[in-house]
Short mmCIF file of C-alpha atoms and ligand atoms in Angstrom, two decimals:
data_model
loop_
_atom_site.label_atom_id
_atom_site.label_comp_id
_atom_site.label_asym_id
_atom_site.label_seq_id
_atom_site.Cartn_x
_atom_site.Cartn_y
_atom_site.Cartn_z
CA MET A 25 -2.76 47.80 -9.36
CA ASN A 26 -4.97 44.92 -10.36
CA PRO A 27 -4.04 41.82 -8.35
CA CYS A 28 -4.52 39.54 -11.30
CA PHE A 29 -5.91 36.06 -10.63
CA ASN A 30 -5.83 34.65 -14.18
CA PHE A 31 -9.04 32.75 -13.63
CA ASP A 32 -9.92 29.79 -15.82
CA ASN A 33 -13.33 28.60 -14.65
CA SER A 34 -13.76 25.08 -15.96
CA TYR A 35 -16.52 24.07 -13.55
CA ALA A 36 -18.72 27.02 -14.46
CA ARG A 37 -18.10 26.27 -18.16
CA THR A 38 -19.01 22.61 -17.83
CA PHE A 39 -21.91 22.22 -15.42
CA GLU A 40 -24.58 24.76 -16.35
CA GLY A 41 -27.69 24.03 -14.34
CA PHE A 42 -25.75 22.44 -11.47
CA PHE A 43 -24.78 25.69 -9.82
CA ALA A 44 -26.29 29.11 -9.27
CA PRO A 45 -24.49 32.28 -10.39
CA CYS A 46 -24.50 34.46 -7.35
CA LYS A 47 -23.19 37.68 -5.82
CA ALA A 48 -21.48 38.15 -2.48
CA ASP A 49 -23.03 40.57 0.02
CA PRO A 50 -20.48 43.36 0.10
CA ALA A 51 -19.13 43.89 3.60
CA SER A 52 -19.86 47.31 5.09
CA ALA A 53 -16.62 47.94 6.99
CA PRO A 54 -14.16 45.18 6.21
CA LYS A 55 -10.78 44.64 7.82
CA LEU A 56 -8.07 42.26 6.67
CA LEU A 57 -7.15 40.12 9.67
CA GLN A 58 -4.92 37.52 8.14
CA PHE A 59 -3.36 36.99 4.75
CA ASN A 60 -1.33 34.00 3.64
CA HIS A 61 1.63 35.37 1.66
CA ALA A 62 3.24 31.98 1.07
CA LEU A 63 0.05 30.49 -0.32
CA ALA A 64 -0.56 33.54 -2.52
CA GLU A 65 2.86 33.02 -4.02
CA GLU A 66 2.21 29.35 -4.58
CA LEU A 67 -0.97 30.33 -6.42
CA GLY A 68 1.01 32.62 -8.69
CA LEU A 69 -0.69 35.71 -7.24
CA ASP A 70 0.93 38.99 -6.31
CA PRO A 71 1.04 38.91 -2.50
CA VAL A 72 1.95 42.55 -2.15
CA ALA A 73 -0.91 43.68 -4.37
CA LEU A 74 -3.36 41.48 -2.47
CA ASP A 75 -2.25 42.41 1.05
CA SER A 76 -3.86 45.79 0.49
CA GLU A 77 -7.13 47.66 -0.01
CA ALA A 78 -7.58 45.92 -3.35
CA GLY A 79 -7.19 42.49 -1.75
CA LEU A 80 -9.46 43.44 1.12
CA ALA A 81 -12.19 44.45 -1.36
CA ILE A 82 -11.95 41.04 -3.04
CA PHE A 83 -11.78 38.96 0.15
CA SER A 84 -14.76 40.77 1.65
CA GLY A 85 -17.01 40.43 -1.39
CA ILE A 86 -17.00 44.13 -2.33
CA ALA A 87 -15.09 43.71 -5.58
CA VAL A 88 -15.36 40.85 -8.04
CA PRO A 89 -11.86 40.31 -9.40
CA GLU A 90 -11.45 40.33 -13.14
CA GLY A 91 -12.23 36.95 -14.67
CA ALA A 92 -14.14 35.62 -11.65
CA GLU A 93 -17.55 34.03 -12.22
CA PRO A 94 -18.96 33.67 -8.71
CA ILE A 95 -21.18 30.60 -8.38
CA ALA A 96 -22.74 28.59 -5.59
CA GLN A 97 -22.24 24.89 -6.31
CA ALA A 98 -25.07 22.41 -5.82
CA TYR A 99 -24.52 19.19 -3.92
CA ALA A 100 -26.43 16.69 -1.85
CA GLY A 101 -25.18 14.54 0.99
CA HIS A 102 -25.76 11.95 3.65
CA GLN A 103 -25.68 13.76 6.97
CA PHE A 104 -25.32 11.51 10.01
CA GLY A 105 -26.55 8.68 7.81
CA GLY A 106 -29.68 10.38 6.42
CA PHE A 107 -29.92 11.60 2.83
CA ALA A 108 -30.37 15.33 2.20
CA PRO A 109 -31.12 15.65 -1.53
CA GLN A 110 -30.30 19.34 -1.75
CA LEU A 111 -27.54 21.03 0.21
CA GLY A 112 -25.11 23.13 -1.83
CA ASP A 113 -23.03 26.19 -1.04
CA GLY A 114 -25.34 27.92 1.41
CA ARG A 115 -22.70 30.28 2.69
CA ALA A 116 -19.94 30.00 0.13
CA LEU A 117 -19.16 31.27 -3.35
CA LEU A 118 -16.68 29.84 -5.77
CA LEU A 119 -14.96 32.83 -7.37
CA GLY A 120 -13.16 30.69 -9.90
CA GLU A 121 -10.14 28.51 -10.55
CA VAL A 122 -6.49 29.38 -10.99
CA ILE A 123 -3.57 27.28 -12.12
CA ASP A 124 -0.88 27.43 -9.46
CA LYS A 125 2.89 27.48 -9.84
CA ASN A 126 2.98 23.68 -9.84
CA GLN A 127 0.42 23.55 -12.66
CA ARG A 128 -2.29 22.41 -10.27
CA ARG A 129 -5.81 23.76 -10.73
CA ARG A 130 -7.10 25.30 -7.48
CA ASP A 131 -10.52 26.67 -6.48
CA ILE A 132 -10.73 30.06 -4.81
CA GLN A 133 -13.83 30.30 -2.67
CA LEU A 134 -15.30 32.87 -0.31
CA LYS A 135 -16.92 31.30 2.74
CA GLY A 136 -19.38 33.40 4.74
CA SER A 137 -20.09 35.94 2.00
CA GLY A 138 -23.89 35.88 2.20
CA ALA A 139 -27.01 33.95 1.24
CA THR A 140 -27.26 31.91 -1.96
CA PRO A 141 -30.16 29.94 -3.48
CA PHE A 142 -28.89 27.00 -1.38
CA SER A 143 -29.01 28.75 1.98
CA ARG A 144 -32.22 27.01 3.07
CA GLY A 145 -33.18 29.78 5.49
CA GLY A 146 -29.65 30.29 6.79
CA ASP A 147 -28.05 33.72 6.61
CA GLY A 148 -25.10 32.63 4.48
CA LYS A 149 -22.74 34.34 6.89
CA ALA A 150 -19.90 33.11 9.05
CA SER A 151 -18.83 34.35 12.42
CA LEU A 152 -15.25 35.21 13.28
CA GLY A 153 -14.49 32.32 15.65
CA PRO A 154 -15.21 29.52 13.14
CA VAL A 155 -13.43 31.41 10.33
CA LEU A 156 -10.26 31.71 12.39
CA ARG A 157 -10.59 28.13 13.55
CA GLU A 158 -10.69 26.90 9.95
CA TYR A 159 -7.71 29.11 9.10
CA LEU A 160 -5.67 27.85 12.04
CA ILE A 161 -6.43 24.15 11.91
CA GLY A 162 -6.26 23.95 8.11
CA GLU A 163 -2.83 25.59 8.06
CA SER A 164 -1.70 23.35 10.91
CA MET A 165 -2.84 20.28 8.98
CA HIS A 166 -0.93 21.48 5.94
CA ALA A 167 2.22 21.88 8.02
CA LEU A 168 1.65 18.36 9.37
CA GLY A 169 1.69 17.08 5.80
CA VAL A 170 -2.02 16.24 5.63
CA PRO A 171 -3.81 17.05 2.35
CA THR A 172 -6.20 19.88 3.10
CA THR A 173 -7.98 22.93 1.81
CA ARG A 174 -6.02 26.05 2.70
CA ALA A 175 -6.74 29.54 3.95
CA LEU A 176 -5.69 32.48 1.80
CA ALA A 177 -7.28 35.26 3.84
CA ALA A 178 -9.59 36.04 6.73
CA VAL A 179 -11.47 39.34 6.98
CA THR A 180 -14.03 40.76 9.34
CA THR A 181 -17.03 42.35 7.65
CA GLY A 182 -17.85 45.06 10.19
CA GLU A 183 -21.28 43.48 10.62
CA LEU A 184 -22.73 41.24 13.27
CA VAL A 185 -24.01 37.74 12.69
CA TYR A 186 -26.57 36.29 15.04
CA ARG A 187 -25.98 32.87 16.57
CA GLU A 188 -26.61 32.16 20.27
CA ARG A 189 -25.70 35.85 20.51
CA PRO A 190 -24.28 38.45 18.13
CA PHE A 191 -20.74 37.79 16.90
CA PRO A 192 -18.45 39.68 14.51
CA GLY A 193 -19.07 38.56 10.94
CA ALA A 194 -16.14 37.26 8.90
CA VAL A 195 -15.25 35.76 5.54
CA LEU A 196 -12.64 33.10 4.87
CA THR A 197 -11.03 32.80 1.45
CA ARG A 198 -10.53 29.08 0.98
CA VAL A 199 -8.35 27.33 -1.57
CA ALA A 200 -9.05 23.73 -2.60
CA ALA A 201 -7.90 21.26 -5.26
CA SER A 202 -11.62 21.35 -6.03
CA HIS A 203 -14.84 21.41 -4.06
CA ILE A 204 -16.21 18.27 -5.67
CA ARG A 205 -17.49 16.05 -2.91
CA VAL A 206 -19.04 12.61 -2.65
CA GLY A 207 -22.22 14.65 -2.17
CA THR A 208 -21.69 16.32 -5.56
CA PHE A 209 -21.89 12.88 -7.20
CA GLU A 210 -25.01 12.12 -5.18
CA PHE A 211 -26.61 15.35 -6.40
CA PHE A 212 -25.71 14.74 -10.05
CA ALA A 213 -27.02 11.17 -9.86
CA ARG A 214 -30.31 12.32 -8.42
CA ARG A 215 -30.86 15.34 -10.69
CA GLY A 216 -29.06 14.53 -13.89
CA GLY A 217 -29.00 10.75 -14.12
CA VAL A 218 -26.29 8.69 -15.75
CA ASP A 219 -25.21 11.23 -18.34
CA LYS A 220 -24.52 13.93 -15.80
CA VAL A 221 -22.68 11.56 -13.44
CA ARG A 222 -20.55 10.53 -16.40
CA ASP A 223 -19.78 14.20 -17.18
CA LEU A 224 -18.84 14.78 -13.55
CA ALA A 225 -16.72 11.64 -13.38
CA ASP A 226 -14.94 12.59 -16.63
CA TYR A 227 -14.29 16.03 -15.22
CA ALA A 228 -13.02 14.66 -11.89
CA ILE A 229 -10.81 12.18 -13.69
CA ALA A 230 -9.25 14.88 -15.85
CA ARG A 231 -8.78 17.19 -12.90
CA HIS A 232 -7.69 14.83 -10.14
CA TYR A 233 -6.80 11.40 -11.47
CA PRO A 234 -5.75 11.83 -15.12
CA ASP A 235 -3.90 8.49 -15.14
CA THR A 236 -7.13 6.58 -14.66
CA ALA A 237 -8.45 7.86 -18.01
CA ASP A 238 -6.28 5.29 -19.80
CA ALA A 239 -7.36 2.33 -17.68
CA GLU A 240 -9.36 -0.48 -19.22
CA ASN A 241 -12.33 0.61 -17.12
CA PRO A 242 -11.66 4.28 -16.31
CA TYR A 243 -14.62 4.69 -13.93
CA LEU A 244 -13.61 1.71 -11.89
CA ALA A 245 -10.02 2.92 -11.84
CA PHE A 246 -11.26 6.36 -10.82
CA PHE A 247 -13.22 4.85 -7.96
CA ARG A 248 -10.19 2.87 -6.84
CA ALA A 249 -8.07 6.03 -6.92
CA VAL A 250 -10.58 7.97 -4.80
CA CYS A 251 -10.73 5.08 -2.32
CA ASP A 252 -6.96 5.12 -2.08
CA ALA A 253 -6.73 8.89 -1.61
CA GLN A 254 -9.47 8.93 1.02
CA SER A 255 -7.95 5.93 2.83
CA ALA A 256 -4.57 7.67 2.93
CA LEU A 257 -6.27 10.81 4.24
CA VAL A 258 -8.10 9.09 7.08
CA ALA A 259 -4.90 7.17 7.94
CA ASN A 260 -3.16 10.55 8.16
CA TRP A 261 -5.84 11.82 10.52
CA MET A 262 -5.54 8.74 12.70
CA ASN A 263 -1.77 9.04 12.82
CA ILE A 264 -1.97 12.53 14.33
CA GLY A 265 -5.04 12.12 16.55
CA PHE A 266 -7.30 14.32 14.44
CA ILE A 267 -11.06 13.99 14.76
CA HIS A 268 -12.94 15.64 11.89
CA GLY A 269 -16.24 15.60 13.75
CA VAL A 270 -18.68 15.70 10.84
CA ILE A 271 -17.62 13.39 8.02
CA ASN A 272 -20.91 13.57 6.16
CA THR A 273 -20.63 12.69 2.47
CA ASP A 274 -20.83 16.39 1.59
CA ASN A 275 -17.69 16.93 3.66
CA MET A 276 -15.64 14.32 1.87
CA THR A 277 -13.75 15.58 -1.16
CA ILE A 278 -13.05 13.56 -4.28
CA SER A 279 -9.51 15.00 -4.34
CA GLY A 280 -8.73 13.51 -0.93
CA GLU A 281 -8.24 16.82 0.86
CA THR A 282 -9.59 17.46 4.34
CA ILE A 283 -12.45 19.94 4.12
CA ASP A 284 -14.72 21.83 6.54
CA TYR A 285 -13.11 22.43 9.87
CA GLY A 286 -16.31 22.80 11.89
CA PRO A 287 -16.42 20.74 15.05
CA CYS A 288 -13.01 19.12 14.52
CA ALA A 289 -10.45 18.80 17.30
CA PHE A 290 -7.33 16.87 18.25
CA MET A 291 -7.45 14.15 20.85
CA ASP A 292 -5.40 14.62 24.00
CA SER A 293 -5.21 11.35 25.94
CA TYR A 294 -5.65 8.36 23.69
CA ASP A 295 -9.17 6.93 23.60
CA PRO A 296 -10.78 5.67 20.40
CA ASP A 297 -14.23 6.66 21.69
CA THR A 298 -13.28 10.34 21.83
CA VAL A 299 -15.98 12.65 20.42
CA PHE A 300 -15.88 16.42 20.78
CA SER A 301 -18.81 17.51 18.63
CA SER A 302 -21.87 18.53 20.60
CA ILE A 303 -24.20 17.27 17.84
CA ASP A 304 -22.58 13.83 17.48
CA ARG A 305 -24.50 12.23 20.30
CA GLN A 306 -24.15 8.65 19.06
CA GLY A 307 -20.41 8.92 18.43
CA ARG A 308 -20.85 8.22 14.71
CA TYR A 309 -17.77 10.32 13.98
CA ALA A 310 -15.73 9.30 17.04
CA TYR A 311 -11.96 9.06 16.53
CA GLY A 312 -11.91 5.27 16.32
CA ASN A 313 -14.92 5.12 14.01
CA GLN A 314 -13.43 7.30 11.27
CA PRO A 315 -12.07 4.34 9.25
CA ASN A 316 -15.53 2.71 9.24
CA ILE A 317 -17.13 5.93 8.07
CA LEU A 318 -14.57 6.10 5.28
CA SER A 319 -15.97 2.87 3.83
CA TRP A 320 -19.56 3.91 4.47
CA ASN A 321 -19.12 7.19 2.59
CA LEU A 322 -17.28 5.54 -0.29
CA THR A 323 -20.15 3.09 -0.61
CA ARG A 324 -22.41 6.09 -1.27
CA LEU A 325 -20.01 7.20 -4.00
CA ALA A 326 -19.93 3.68 -5.46
CA GLU A 327 -23.74 3.68 -5.73
CA THR A 328 -23.64 6.70 -8.02
CA LEU A 329 -21.07 5.03 -10.31
CA ILE A 330 -22.89 1.71 -10.89
CA PRO A 331 -24.28 2.63 -14.34
CA LEU A 332 -20.87 3.85 -15.51
CA VAL A 333 -18.89 0.82 -14.44
CA ASP A 334 -20.71 -1.86 -16.44
CA PRO A 335 -23.92 -2.08 -18.47
CA ASP A 336 -24.71 -5.23 -16.51
CA LYS A 337 -25.80 -3.84 -13.14
CA ASP A 338 -24.96 -6.99 -11.19
CA ARG A 339 -21.50 -7.09 -12.68
CA ALA A 340 -20.97 -3.39 -11.86
CA ILE A 341 -22.00 -3.98 -8.27
CA GLU A 342 -19.71 -6.98 -8.05
CA LEU A 343 -16.74 -4.96 -9.33
CA LEU A 344 -17.39 -2.01 -7.03
CA THR A 345 -18.02 -4.24 -4.03
CA GLU A 346 -14.69 -5.91 -4.52
CA ILE A 347 -12.97 -2.53 -4.23
CA LEU A 348 -15.09 -1.51 -1.26
CA GLN A 349 -14.19 -4.70 0.54
CA GLY A 350 -10.53 -3.92 0.02
CA ILE A 351 -10.72 -0.50 1.70
CA PRO A 352 -10.00 -1.69 5.27
CA SER A 353 -6.76 -3.31 4.15
CA ILE A 354 -5.74 -0.32 2.00
CA TYR A 355 -6.48 1.95 4.91
CA GLU A 356 -4.52 -0.29 7.26
CA LYS A 357 -1.55 -0.29 4.92
CA HIS A 358 -1.45 3.52 4.89
CA TRP A 359 -2.00 3.69 8.62
CA LEU A 360 0.67 1.13 9.43
CA THR A 361 3.18 2.83 7.13
CA GLY A 362 2.56 6.04 9.09
CA MET A 363 2.79 4.26 12.42
CA ARG A 364 6.03 2.51 11.45
CA SER A 365 7.68 5.82 10.74
CA LYS A 366 6.30 7.24 13.99
CA LEU A 367 8.03 4.36 15.76
CA GLY A 368 11.24 4.91 13.81
CA LEU A 369 10.99 1.66 11.88
CA SER A 370 12.08 1.58 8.27
CA THR A 371 11.53 -2.08 7.47
CA GLU A 372 8.40 -4.22 7.61
CA ASP A 373 7.91 -7.05 10.05
CA PRO A 374 4.74 -9.17 10.29
CA ASP A 375 4.54 -8.44 14.04
CA ASP A 376 4.49 -4.64 13.59
CA LEU A 377 0.70 -4.40 13.63
CA GLU A 378 0.61 -6.06 17.01
CA LEU A 379 3.46 -3.90 18.26
CA VAL A 380 1.56 -0.71 17.36
CA ASN A 381 -1.76 -1.95 18.70
CA ASP A 382 -0.16 -2.94 21.98
CA LEU A 383 1.29 0.55 22.38
CA LEU A 384 -2.15 2.03 21.77
CA TRP A 385 -3.63 -0.34 24.32
CA VAL A 386 -1.03 0.72 26.90
CA MET A 387 -1.74 4.37 26.09
CA LYS A 388 -5.47 3.91 26.56
CA ASP A 389 -5.02 2.05 29.79
CA GLY A 390 -2.55 4.64 31.08
CA GLU A 391 -4.62 7.63 29.79
CA ALA A 392 -1.51 8.93 28.09
CA ASP A 393 -1.36 11.94 25.79
CA PHE A 394 -1.31 10.67 22.19
CA THR A 395 0.89 13.38 20.69
CA LEU A 396 3.43 13.53 23.51
CA VAL A 397 3.88 9.76 23.76
CA PHE A 398 4.96 9.58 20.12
CA ARG A 399 7.08 12.69 20.40
CA ARG A 400 8.92 11.49 23.49
CA LEU A 401 9.67 8.05 22.10
CA SER A 402 12.72 9.52 20.41
CA GLN A 403 14.02 10.56 23.82
CA VAL A 404 13.99 6.91 24.87
CA LEU A 405 16.43 6.29 22.02
CA ARG A 406 18.55 9.15 23.33
CA GLY A 407 18.73 7.45 26.72
CA ASN A 408 16.04 9.45 28.51
CA GLY A 409 13.11 7.19 29.35
CA GLU A 410 11.73 9.34 32.15
CA ALA A 411 10.02 12.03 30.11
CA ILE A 412 7.73 9.51 28.50
CA GLN A 413 7.10 7.46 31.62
CA THR A 414 5.49 10.43 33.35
CA LEU A 415 2.80 10.48 30.65
CA PHE A 416 1.36 7.19 31.88
CA GLU A 417 -0.59 6.76 35.09
CA GLN A 418 1.70 3.82 35.76
CA SER A 419 4.59 3.19 33.47
CA GLY A 420 5.11 -0.56 34.06
CA ALA A 421 3.18 -1.75 30.99
CA PHE A 422 4.86 0.89 28.86
CA ASP A 423 8.33 -0.19 30.01
CA VAL A 424 7.56 -3.77 29.00
CA TRP A 425 6.36 -2.58 25.60
CA ALA A 426 9.37 -0.30 25.17
CA ARG A 427 11.77 -3.22 25.60
CA ARG A 428 10.04 -5.06 22.76
CA TRP A 429 10.16 -1.96 20.61
CA ARG A 430 13.88 -1.35 21.28
CA LYS A 431 14.64 -4.91 20.32
CA ARG A 432 12.69 -4.56 17.08
CA GLN A 433 14.47 -1.27 16.44
CA GLU A 434 17.94 -2.60 17.02
CA GLN A 435 17.35 -5.32 14.44
CA GLU A 436 17.39 -2.59 11.80
CA GLY A 437 20.93 -1.62 12.72
CA ILE A 438 20.52 2.13 12.21
CA PRO A 439 22.28 4.41 14.71
CA ALA A 440 19.90 5.52 17.47
CA GLU A 441 20.50 9.25 16.99
CA LYS A 442 19.73 9.01 13.30
CA VAL A 443 16.46 7.21 14.03
CA ALA A 444 15.59 9.69 16.78
CA LEU A 445 16.07 12.61 14.38
CA ALA A 446 13.87 10.97 11.76
CA MET A 447 11.18 10.35 14.39
CA ASP A 448 11.23 14.01 15.39
CA ARG A 449 10.39 14.91 11.83
CA VAL A 450 7.20 12.83 11.80
CA ASN A 451 5.97 13.10 15.39
CA PRO A 452 4.82 16.68 15.95
CA ILE A 453 5.46 18.47 19.20
CA TYR A 454 2.92 21.21 18.38
CA ILE A 455 -0.65 20.41 17.40
CA PRO A 456 -3.65 22.73 17.81
CA ARG A 457 -4.29 22.00 21.46
CA ASN A 458 -7.95 22.65 22.19
CA HIS A 459 -7.39 25.12 25.02
CA LYS A 460 -4.84 27.07 22.98
CA VAL A 461 -7.22 27.28 20.02
CA GLU A 462 -10.02 28.51 22.28
CA GLU A 463 -7.71 31.05 23.92
CA ALA A 464 -6.65 32.46 20.54
CA LEU A 465 -10.20 32.62 19.18
CA ASP A 466 -11.55 34.15 22.37
CA ALA A 467 -8.97 36.93 22.32
CA ALA A 468 -9.76 37.67 18.65
CA VAL A 469 -13.53 37.59 19.05
CA GLU A 470 -13.98 39.16 22.48
CA GLU A 471 -11.07 41.62 22.57
CA THR A 472 -10.13 42.12 18.91
CA ASP A 473 -6.70 40.93 19.98
CA MET A 474 -5.07 38.92 17.22
CA ILE A 475 -1.74 38.43 19.00
CA PRO A 476 -2.51 35.00 20.54
CA PHE A 477 -3.81 33.81 17.15
CA THR A 478 -0.75 35.04 15.28
CA LYS A 479 1.58 33.45 17.79
CA LEU A 480 -0.30 30.13 17.76
CA LEU A 481 -0.35 30.09 13.96
CA ALA A 482 3.40 30.68 13.90
CA VAL A 483 4.00 27.77 16.29
CA LEU A 484 1.68 25.45 14.39
CA THR A 485 3.29 26.11 11.05
CA HIS A 486 6.51 24.53 12.43
CA PRO A 487 5.05 21.54 14.24
CA TYR A 488 8.29 19.55 14.49
CA ASP A 489 10.70 22.30 15.57
CA GLU A 490 10.88 22.13 19.33
CA ASP A 491 11.65 25.40 21.07
CA ALA A 492 11.74 25.65 24.86
CA GLN A 493 10.06 29.07 24.63
CA ASN A 494 6.99 27.37 23.23
CA ASN A 495 6.57 24.74 25.95
CA ALA A 496 3.11 26.01 26.83
CA TYR A 497 1.94 25.10 23.31
CA ALA A 498 3.03 21.49 23.67
CA GLU A 499 1.12 20.71 26.83
CA PRO A 500 -2.39 19.27 26.94
CA ALA A 501 -5.01 21.35 28.75
CA PRO A 502 -4.95 21.14 32.52
CA ALA A 503 -7.39 18.43 33.62
CA THR A 504 -10.93 19.63 34.31
CA ASP A 505 -14.20 17.88 35.00
CA ILE A 506 -15.87 19.59 32.04
CA PRO A 507 -15.29 17.67 28.78
CA TYR A 508 -14.20 19.75 25.80
CA LYS A 509 -17.06 20.35 23.35
CA THR A 510 -17.05 21.74 19.84
CA PHE A 511 -19.92 23.20 17.83
CA CYS A 512 -20.65 23.14 14.11
CA GLY A 513 -18.98 26.29 12.84
CA THR A 514 -21.21 28.67 10.91
P1 AMP B 30 -21.52 21.98 7.02
O1 AMP B 30 -22.15 21.24 8.15
O2 AMP B 30 -20.71 23.13 7.48
O3 AMP B 30 -20.77 21.09 6.10
O4 AMP B 30 -22.74 22.61 6.17
C1 AMP B 30 -23.79 21.83 5.71
C2 AMP B 30 -24.71 22.63 4.83
O5 AMP B 30 -25.32 23.70 5.56
C3 AMP B 30 -24.05 23.26 3.63
O6 AMP B 30 -24.95 23.17 2.55
C4 AMP B 30 -23.85 24.69 4.07
O7 AMP B 30 -23.75 25.57 2.97
C5 AMP B 30 -25.10 24.94 4.88
N1 AMP B 30 -24.92 26.02 5.85
C6 AMP B 30 -24.19 25.99 6.98
N2 AMP B 30 -24.23 27.17 7.62
C7 AMP B 30 -25.00 28.00 6.89
C8 AMP B 30 -25.42 29.36 7.03
N3 AMP B 30 -25.04 30.14 8.04
N4 AMP B 30 -26.23 29.86 6.07
C9 AMP B 30 -26.62 29.10 5.04
N5 AMP B 30 -26.27 27.83 4.86
C10 AMP B 30 -25.46 27.26 5.76
MG1 MG B 31 -19.70 21.18 4.47
#
């Protein structure tokens, strides 16, 4: 049976010259490791037909499904602050686009399927660990309600890829609202000039922000919409302790989805300076610096839009600058809304910002686990203050804060149990704890044992549903003297 994708490839139709048609390297002995039935259904695909030899052939690059037009997309990007004029899909291929059950257009991409004209000397391959990491963390983010690219399938290729040592090769099938990045705009501006940026902006407007097409100045409205989506995204990350690790402009989508789970990780004890990525030596992408980078990256996008916004360059810059200057407060609004619901508050009070910041200060000082503090706050409402106190080195400062919080809470007049239940639906108990992720990937890579991965994935897809059997997944790693490090996944 033909697992029909019903491709409709608008990008390939529209941007001739800004991508390279390309073929995947067919895998020699592929195996289907993981397949996302629920996502397949959402995409309007036939999950049964795809969870088979026919699906395996597609996900491993052996068969090109009917209607696909595999292309490597060109993009540029600022990496750690420096401009790279030509990046592009060096290890990925866009098979095409499908319209999902909710009428949303989604990209289907193979990642790790071999070299493309944009590989710049790289092998275009991916190794199993990073592929499973992207699968796991992306699906966890989705379950946590954070906009993200998704994983449809993970396969091993039967070949080895060579990094510090040989590893099993793998391919991830990734699904995204689109793969248009800030870096795509930078590439179009550099190579195609105003006309091409306008084409790309028109396309992105139609695909992601159709309402802005009717605005008085559609390009300005488009920019404002991207700023809002990206601000909401980074606020989401901050609210769950997520550190992306490499927020270069080529890793920032126009749609506002999280993309590229390379060196990302979740923070354990709260510290805004937390950095896990081995290559981020200056802490550019540290947890607490993510909101600043948001503005920095959006400034790079703004630069590409100047000629579209107003024929008078100074006026265009003035208009864009005004929006850029508003980003910190838009971000803060999203962040504070998230924090209020984490604290079980449903009204707004001018002192809330201080209340949240004081809790964070107490957490930093007490080296308390970020996720567990928020999760256990609801227990305070249920009359059990002890569970949370043990998270702090000394709980005195927390107790003082908690009295303020309870007072603020009681003003709202909502029954404590009702608030506690609502809090348990926004404060996860299960996040991808670094040691659990490593354990699952190690078992898969070193022992071809997928059981720890499957179990972890199952826990992470229900991040709010506490189950005593899963206690081990809720705990931070036992303290060690060796700081956790992540590496750029290739
Ligand atoms: P990333 O840091 O993962 O966002 O990737 C940055 C750029 O490096 C992109 O253009 C990738 O396509 C490219 N790249 C990363 N790994 C490889 C690889 N193994 N082979 C070819 N290109 C790669
Ligand atoms: Mg990338």
